[in-house]
Amino acid sequence: MECEICGKEVPENNPIRAKIEGTVMVVCKECSKLGKIQKAPPKPKFVKQNKTKKSQNKKNNRKNYSRDDEPSEELVEDFNNIVRNARESKDWSREDLGKKINERVSVITRIETGKMTPDIKLTKKLEKALNIKLLEKIDKIDLNQFINNNSGERTLGNVVKIKRK
Ligand SMILES: [Zn+2]
């Protein structure tokens, strides 16, 4: 949420509404001095669930990740193409692949056409049989970048400081 006058960040859970030149606007603390502050009716439950969802989610995510040391693995997006290409490069038919990993041809077909997402067990079997990587680790570096890019909290802190002045 941004101040409608100067564009500065305004805390989403506690925006200041001020009547300036007859119009009620969401403004920062400083700009609110230009007009008459409108007291918004308190609705903490609603605000908590919706307005602050963004920053709360970020906090929760971070907590979960630091607590959970297990590397997160995700199926790559184009797993179906990777499976098909690897199989074809080995000159295997779908039947051949099915026999090797003990699955029905229909399963292979559905995976290769992207109609079915293999579960972790089947994914590992495919990886082994075809010598491919279908799982990608969610990199911790990416996560850190995400946290560093999240200036939301810092901004919130600045605003709180200004308010206390
Ligand atoms: Zn402002």
Coordinates of N, CA and C and ligand atoms in Angstrom, one line a residue:
M1 N 0.9 -1.2 0.0 CA 0.0 0.0 0.0 C 0.9 1.2 0.0
E2 N 0.5 2.2 -0.8 CA 1.4 3.4 -0.9 C 0.6 4.6 -0.6
C3 N 1.3 5.6 -0.1 CA 0.7 6.9 0.2 C 0.3 7.5 -1.1
E4 N -1.0 8.0 -1.1 CA -1.5 8.5 -2.4 C -1.0 9.9 -2.7
I5 N -0.2 10.5 -1.8 CA 0.4 11.8 -2.1 C 1.8 11.7 -2.5
C6 N 2.6 11.0 -1.6 CA 4.1 11.0 -1.9 C 4.5 9.6 -2.4
G7 N 3.7 8.6 -2.3 CA 4.1 7.3 -2.8 C 4.8 6.5 -1.8
K8 N 5.0 7.0 -0.7 CA 5.8 6.2 0.3 C 5.0 5.0 0.8
E9 N 5.7 4.0 1.3 CA 5.0 2.8 1.8 C 4.1 3.1 3.0
V10 N 2.9 2.6 3.1 CA 2.1 2.8 4.2 C 1.8 1.4 4.8
P11 N 1.9 1.2 6.1 CA 1.6 -0.2 6.6 C 0.2 -0.6 6.3
E12 N 0.1 -1.8 5.7 CA -1.1 -2.3 5.2 C -2.1 -2.6 6.3
N13 N -1.6 -3.0 7.4 CA -2.5 -3.3 8.5 C -2.9 -2.1 9.3
N14 N -2.3 -1.0 9.0 CA -2.7 0.2 9.8 C -2.6 1.5 8.9
P15 N -3.3 1.5 7.8 CA -3.2 2.7 6.9 C -3.8 3.9 7.5
I16 N -3.2 5.0 7.2 CA -3.8 6.3 7.7 C -4.7 6.9 6.6
R17 N -5.9 7.1 7.0 CA -6.8 7.8 6.0 C -7.0 9.2 6.4
A18 N -6.7 10.1 5.5 CA -6.9 11.5 5.9 C -7.7 12.2 4.8
K19 N -8.5 13.1 5.3 CA -9.4 13.9 4.3 C -8.6 15.1 3.9
I20 N -8.2 15.1 2.7 CA -7.4 16.2 2.2 C -8.2 16.8 1.0
E21 N -8.5 18.1 1.1 CA -9.2 18.8 0.1 C -10.5 18.1 -0.3
G22 N -11.2 17.6 0.7 CA -12.5 16.9 0.5 C -12.4 15.5 0.1
T23 N -11.2 15.0 -0.1 CA -11.1 13.6 -0.5 C -10.4 12.7 0.5
V24 N -11.0 11.6 0.9 CA -10.3 10.7 1.8 C -9.3 9.9 1.1
M25 N -8.1 10.0 1.5 CA -7.0 9.3 0.8 C -6.2 8.5 1.8
V26 N -5.5 7.4 1.4 CA -4.6 6.7 2.2 C -3.3 7.3 2.1
V27 N -2.8 7.8 3.2 CA -1.5 8.6 3.2 C -0.6 8.1 4.3
C28 N 0.7 8.5 4.2 CA 1.6 8.2 5.2 C 1.5 9.2 6.3
K29 N 2.1 9.0 7.4 CA 2.0 9.8 8.6 C 2.3 11.3 8.3
E30 N 3.3 11.5 7.5 CA 3.7 12.9 7.2 C 2.6 13.6 6.4
C31 N 2.2 12.9 5.4 CA 1.2 13.6 4.5 C -0.1 13.7 5.2
S32 N -0.4 12.9 6.2 CA -1.7 13.0 6.9 C -1.8 14.4 7.6
K33 N -0.6 15.0 7.8 CA -0.7 16.3 8.5 C -1.3 17.4 7.6
L34 N -1.3 17.1 6.3 CA -1.9 18.0 5.3 C -3.4 18.1 5.4
G35 N -4.0 17.0 6.0 CA -5.4 17.0 6.0 C -5.9 16.6 7.4
K36 N -7.2 16.1 7.4 CA -7.8 15.7 8.7 C -7.8 14.2 8.7
I37 N -7.2 13.6 9.7 CA -7.1 12.1 9.8 C -8.5 11.5 10.0
Q38 N -8.8 10.5 9.2 CA -10.1 9.8 9.4 C -9.9 8.6 10.1
K39 N -10.6 8.4 11.2 CA -10.4 7.2 12.0 C -11.1 6.1 11.4
A40 N -10.5 5.0 11.0 CA -11.1 3.9 10.4 C -11.7 3.0 11.5
P41 N -12.9 2.5 11.3 CA -13.4 1.6 12.3 C -12.5 0.4 12.6
P42 N -12.2 0.1 13.8 CA -11.3 -1.1 14.1 C -12.0 -2.4 13.7
K43 N -11.2 -3.1 12.9 CA -11.7 -4.5 12.6 C -10.5 -5.4 12.5
P44 N -10.0 -5.7 13.7 CA -8.7 -6.4 13.8 C -8.7 -7.8 13.1
K45 N -9.8 -8.5 13.3 CA -9.8 -9.8 12.8 C -9.7 -9.8 11.3
F46 N -10.5 -9.0 10.7 CA -10.5 -8.9 9.2 C -9.2 -8.5 8.7
V47 N -8.6 -7.5 9.4 CA -7.3 -7.0 8.9 C -6.3 -8.0 9.0
K48 N -6.3 -8.8 10.1 CA -5.3 -9.8 10.3 C -5.3 -10.9 9.3
Q49 N -6.5 -11.3 8.9 CA -6.6 -12.4 8.0 C -6.3 -11.9 6.5
N50 N -6.6 -10.7 6.2 CA -6.5 -10.3 4.8 C -5.4 -9.3 4.5
K51 N -5.4 -8.2 5.2 CA -4.5 -7.2 4.8 C -3.0 -7.5 5.1
T52 N -2.8 -8.2 6.2 CA -1.5 -8.5 6.6 C -1.0 -9.9 6.2
K53 N -1.9 -10.5 5.4 CA -1.6 -11.9 4.9 C -0.2 -12.0 4.3
K54 N 0.1 -11.1 3.5 CA 1.4 -11.1 2.7 C 2.6 -11.2 3.7
S55 N 2.7 -10.2 4.6 CA 3.8 -10.2 5.4 C 3.8 -11.4 6.4
Q56 N 2.7 -11.8 6.8 CA 2.6 -12.9 7.7 C 3.1 -14.2 7.0
N57 N 2.6 -14.4 5.8 CA 3.0 -15.5 5.1 C 4.6 -15.6 4.9
K58 N 5.1 -14.5 4.6 CA 6.6 -14.4 4.5 C 7.3 -14.8 5.7
K59 N 6.8 -14.3 6.8 CA 7.4 -14.7 8.1 C 7.2 -16.2 8.4
N60 N 6.0 -16.7 8.1 CA 5.8 -18.1 8.3 C 6.7 -19.0 7.4
N61 N 6.8 -18.6 6.2 CA 7.6 -19.3 5.3 C 9.1 -19.4 5.8
R62 N 9.6 -18.3 6.3 CA 10.9 -18.3 6.7 C 11.1 -19.2 7.9
K63 N 10.1 -19.1 8.8 CA 10.2 -20.0 10.0 C 10.2 -21.5 9.5
N64 N 9.3 -21.8 8.6 CA 9.2 -23.2 8.2 C 10.5 -23.7 7.6
Y65 N 11.1 -22.8 6.8 CA 12.3 -23.2 6.1 C 13.5 -23.4 7.0
S66 N 13.6 -22.5 8.0 CA 14.7 -22.6 8.9 C 14.6 -23.8 9.8
R67 N 13.3 -24.1 10.1 CA 13.1 -25.3 11.0 C 13.2 -26.6 10.2
D68 N 12.8 -26.5 9.0 CA 12.8 -27.7 8.2 C 14.1 -27.8 7.4
D69 N 15.0 -28.6 7.8 CA 16.3 -28.7 7.1 C 16.3 -29.7 5.9
E70 N 15.2 -30.4 5.8 CA 15.1 -31.3 4.7 C 15.1 -30.6 3.4
P71 N 16.0 -31.0 2.4 CA 16.0 -30.3 1.2 C 14.7 -30.5 0.4
S72 N 14.1 -29.5 0.0 CA 12.8 -29.6 -0.7 C 13.1 -30.0 -2.2
E73 N 12.4 -31.0 -2.7 CA 12.6 -31.3 -4.1 C 11.3 -31.2 -4.8
E74 N 11.4 -30.8 -6.0 CA 10.2 -30.5 -6.8 C 10.4 -31.2 -8.2
L75 N 9.3 -31.7 -8.6 CA 9.3 -32.3 -10.0 C 9.5 -31.2 -11.0
V76 N 10.4 -31.4 -11.9 CA 10.7 -30.3 -12.9 C 9.4 -30.2 -13.8
E77 N 9.3 -29.0 -14.3 CA 8.0 -28.7 -15.0 C 7.8 -29.5 -16.3
D78 N 8.9 -29.7 -17.1 CA 8.7 -30.5 -18.3 C 9.2 -31.9 -18.2
F79 N 8.8 -32.5 -17.0 CA 9.2 -33.9 -16.8 C 8.7 -34.8 -17.9
N80 N 7.5 -34.5 -18.5 CA 7.0 -35.4 -19.5 C 8.0 -35.4 -20.8
N81 N 8.4 -34.2 -21.1 CA 9.4 -34.2 -22.3 C 10.7 -34.9 -22.0
I82 N 11.2 -34.6 -20.7 CA 12.4 -35.2 -20.4 C 12.3 -36.8 -20.4
V83 N 11.2 -37.3 -19.9 CA 11.0 -38.7 -19.9 C 11.0 -39.3 -21.3
R84 N 10.2 -38.6 -22.1 CA 10.0 -39.1 -23.5 C 11.4 -39.0 -24.3
N85 N 12.0 -37.9 -24.1 CA 13.3 -37.7 -24.9 C 14.3 -38.7 -24.4
A86 N 14.4 -38.9 -23.1 CA 15.4 -39.9 -22.6 C 15.1 -41.3 -23.1
R87 N 13.8 -41.6 -23.1 CA 13.4 -43.0 -23.5 C 13.7 -43.1 -25.0
E88 N 13.3 -42.1 -25.8 CA 13.6 -42.2 -27.2 C 15.1 -42.3 -27.5
S89 N 15.9 -41.5 -26.8 CA 17.3 -41.6 -27.0 C 17.9 -42.9 -26.7
K90 N 17.2 -43.7 -25.9 CA 17.7 -45.0 -25.6 C 17.1 -46.0 -26.5
D91 N 16.2 -45.5 -27.4 CA 15.5 -46.4 -28.4 C 14.6 -47.4 -27.7
W92 N 14.0 -47.0 -26.6 CA 13.1 -47.8 -25.9 C 11.7 -47.5 -26.3
S93 N 10.8 -48.5 -26.4 CA 9.4 -48.2 -26.6 C 8.8 -47.9 -25.2
R94 N 7.6 -47.5 -25.2 CA 6.9 -47.3 -23.9 C 6.8 -48.6 -23.2
E95 N 6.6 -49.7 -24.0 CA 6.5 -51.0 -23.4 C 7.8 -51.3 -22.7
D96 N 8.9 -51.0 -23.4 CA 10.3 -51.3 -22.8 C 10.4 -50.6 -21.5
L97 N 10.1 -49.4 -21.5 CA 10.3 -48.6 -20.3 C 9.4 -49.1 -19.2
G98 N 8.1 -49.4 -19.6 CA 7.2 -49.9 -18.6 C 7.7 -51.2 -17.9
K99 N 8.3 -52.1 -18.7 CA 8.8 -53.3 -18.2 C 9.9 -53.1 -17.2
K100 N 10.8 -52.1 -17.6 CA 12.0 -51.8 -16.7 C 11.6 -51.3 -15.4
I101 N 10.6 -50.5 -15.3 CA 10.2 -49.9 -14.1 C 8.9 -50.5 -13.5
N102 N 8.5 -51.6 -14.2 CA 7.4 -52.4 -13.6 C 6.1 -51.5 -13.6
E103 N 5.8 -50.8 -14.6 CA 4.6 -50.0 -14.7 C 3.9 -50.4 -16.0
R104 N 2.6 -50.1 -16.0 CA 1.8 -50.3 -17.2 C 2.2 -49.3 -18.3
V105 N 2.0 -49.7 -19.5 CA 2.3 -48.8 -20.7 C 1.4 -47.5 -20.5
S106 N 0.2 -47.7 -20.1 CA -0.8 -46.6 -20.0 C -0.2 -45.6 -19.0
V107 N 0.5 -46.0 -18.0 CA 1.1 -45.1 -17.0 C 2.2 -44.3 -17.7
I108 N 3.0 -45.0 -18.5 CA 4.1 -44.3 -19.2 C 3.5 -43.3 -20.1
T109 N 2.5 -43.7 -20.9 CA 1.9 -42.8 -21.8 C 1.3 -41.5 -21.1
R110 N 0.7 -41.8 -20.0 CA 0.1 -40.6 -19.3 C 1.1 -39.7 -18.8
I111 N 2.2 -40.2 -18.3 CA 3.3 -39.4 -17.8 C 3.9 -38.6 -19.0
E112 N 4.2 -39.3 -20.1 CA 4.8 -38.6 -21.2 C 3.9 -37.5 -21.9
T113 N 2.7 -37.7 -21.7 CA 1.8 -36.7 -22.3 C 1.4 -35.6 -21.2
G114 N 2.0 -35.8 -20.1 CA 1.8 -34.8 -19.0 C 0.4 -34.9 -18.4
K115 N -0.3 -36.0 -18.7 CA -1.6 -36.2 -18.1 C -1.6 -36.7 -16.7
M116 N -0.4 -37.2 -16.3 CA -0.3 -37.7 -15.0 C 1.1 -37.3 -14.4
T117 N 1.0 -36.9 -13.2 CA 2.2 -36.6 -12.5 C 2.7 -37.8 -11.7
P118 N 3.9 -38.3 -12.0 CA 4.3 -39.4 -11.2 C 4.6 -39.1 -9.7
D119 N 4.2 -40.0 -8.9 CA 4.6 -39.8 -7.5 C 6.1 -39.9 -7.2
I120 N 6.5 -39.7 -6.0 CA 7.9 -39.6 -5.8 C 8.6 -41.0 -6.1
K121 N 7.9 -42.0 -5.7 CA 8.5 -43.4 -6.0 C 8.7 -43.6 -7.4
L122 N 7.6 -43.3 -8.2 CA 7.7 -43.6 -9.6 C 8.7 -42.6 -10.3
T123 N 8.8 -41.4 -9.8 CA 9.7 -40.4 -10.3 C 11.2 -41.0 -10.2
K124 N 11.4 -41.5 -9.0 CA 12.8 -42.0 -8.7 C 13.1 -43.2 -9.6
K125 N 12.1 -44.0 -9.9 CA 12.3 -45.2 -10.7 C 12.6 -44.7 -12.2
L126 N 11.9 -43.7 -12.6 CA 12.1 -43.2 -13.9 C 13.5 -42.6 -14.0
E127 N 13.9 -41.8 -13.0 CA 15.2 -41.2 -13.0 C 16.3 -42.3 -13.1
K128 N 16.1 -43.4 -12.4 CA 17.1 -44.4 -12.3 C 17.2 -45.2 -13.7
A129 N 16.0 -45.5 -14.2 CA 15.9 -46.3 -15.4 C 16.4 -45.5 -16.6
L130 N 16.2 -44.2 -16.6 CA 16.5 -43.4 -17.8 C 17.8 -42.6 -17.6
N131 N 18.3 -42.6 -16.3 CA 19.5 -41.8 -16.0 C 19.2 -40.3 -16.3
I132 N 18.2 -39.9 -15.7 CA 17.8 -38.5 -15.9 C 17.5 -37.8 -14.5
K133 N 17.4 -36.5 -14.5 CA 17.0 -35.8 -13.3 C 15.6 -35.3 -13.5
L134 N 14.7 -35.7 -12.6 CA 13.4 -35.2 -12.7 C 13.0 -34.3 -11.5
L135 N 13.9 -34.4 -10.5 CA 13.6 -33.6 -9.3 C 14.6 -32.5 -9.2
E136 N 14.1 -31.3 -8.9 CA 15.1 -30.2 -8.7 C 15.0 -29.8 -7.2
K137 N 16.1 -29.5 -6.7 CA 16.1 -29.1 -5.3 C 15.8 -27.6 -5.3
I138 N 15.0 -27.2 -4.3 CA 14.7 -25.8 -4.2 C 15.9 -25.2 -3.4
D139 N 16.6 -24.4 -4.2 CA 17.8 -23.9 -3.7 C 17.7 -22.9 -2.6
K140 N 18.6 -23.1 -1.6 CA 18.5 -22.2 -0.5 C 19.0 -20.8 -0.9
I141 N 19.8 -20.7 -1.9 CA 20.3 -19.3 -2.3 C 19.1 -18.6 -2.8
D142 N 18.2 -19.2 -3.6 CA 17.0 -18.6 -4.1 C 16.2 -18.0 -2.9
L143 N 16.1 -18.9 -1.9 CA 15.3 -18.5 -0.8 C 15.8 -17.2 -0.1
N144 N 17.2 -17.2 0.0 CA 17.8 -16.0 0.6 C 17.6 -14.8 -0.2
Q145 N 17.7 -15.0 -1.5 CA 17.4 -13.8 -2.4 C 16.0 -13.3 -2.1
F146 N 15.1 -14.2 -2.0 CA 13.7 -13.9 -1.8 C 13.6 -13.1 -0.5
I147 N 14.3 -13.5 0.5 CA 14.2 -12.8 1.8 C 14.8 -11.4 1.7
N148 N 16.0 -11.4 1.0 CA 16.7 -10.1 0.9 C 15.8 -9.1 0.1
N149 N 15.2 -9.6 -0.9 CA 14.4 -8.7 -1.7 C 13.1 -8.3 -1.0
N150 N 12.8 -8.9 0.0 CA 11.6 -8.6 0.7 C 11.9 -7.4 1.6
S151 N 11.6 -6.2 1.2 CA 11.9 -5.0 1.9 C 10.7 -4.6 2.8
G152 N 9.7 -5.4 2.7 CA 8.4 -5.1 3.3 C 8.6 -4.8 4.8
E153 N 9.3 -5.7 5.5 CA 9.5 -5.5 6.9 C 10.3 -4.3 7.3
R154 N 11.3 -4.1 6.5 CA 12.1 -2.9 6.8 C 11.3 -1.6 6.7
T155 N 10.5 -1.6 5.6 CA 9.7 -0.4 5.4 C 8.7 -0.3 6.6
L156 N 8.2 -1.4 7.0 CA 7.2 -1.3 8.1 C 7.9 -0.8 9.3
G157 N 9.1 -1.2 9.6 CA 9.9 -0.7 10.7 C 10.1 0.8 10.6
N158 N 10.4 1.3 9.4 CA 10.7 2.7 9.2 C 9.4 3.5 9.6
V159 N 8.3 3.0 9.1 CA 7.0 3.7 9.3 C 6.7 3.7 10.8
V160 N 6.9 2.6 11.4 CA 6.7 2.6 12.9 C 7.5 3.6 13.6
K161 N 8.8 3.7 13.2 CA 9.7 4.6 13.8 C 9.1 6.1 13.7
I162 N 8.7 6.3 12.4 CA 8.2 7.7 12.2 C 7.0 8.0 13.0
K163 N 6.2 7.0 13.2 CA 5.0 7.2 13.9 C 5.2 7.5 15.4
R164 N 6.3 6.9 15.9 CA 6.6 7.1 17.3 C 7.2 8.5 17.6
K165 N 7.7 9.1 16.6 CA 8.4 10.4 16.8 C 7.5 11.4 17.5
Ligands
ZN1 ZN 3.0 10.6 2.0

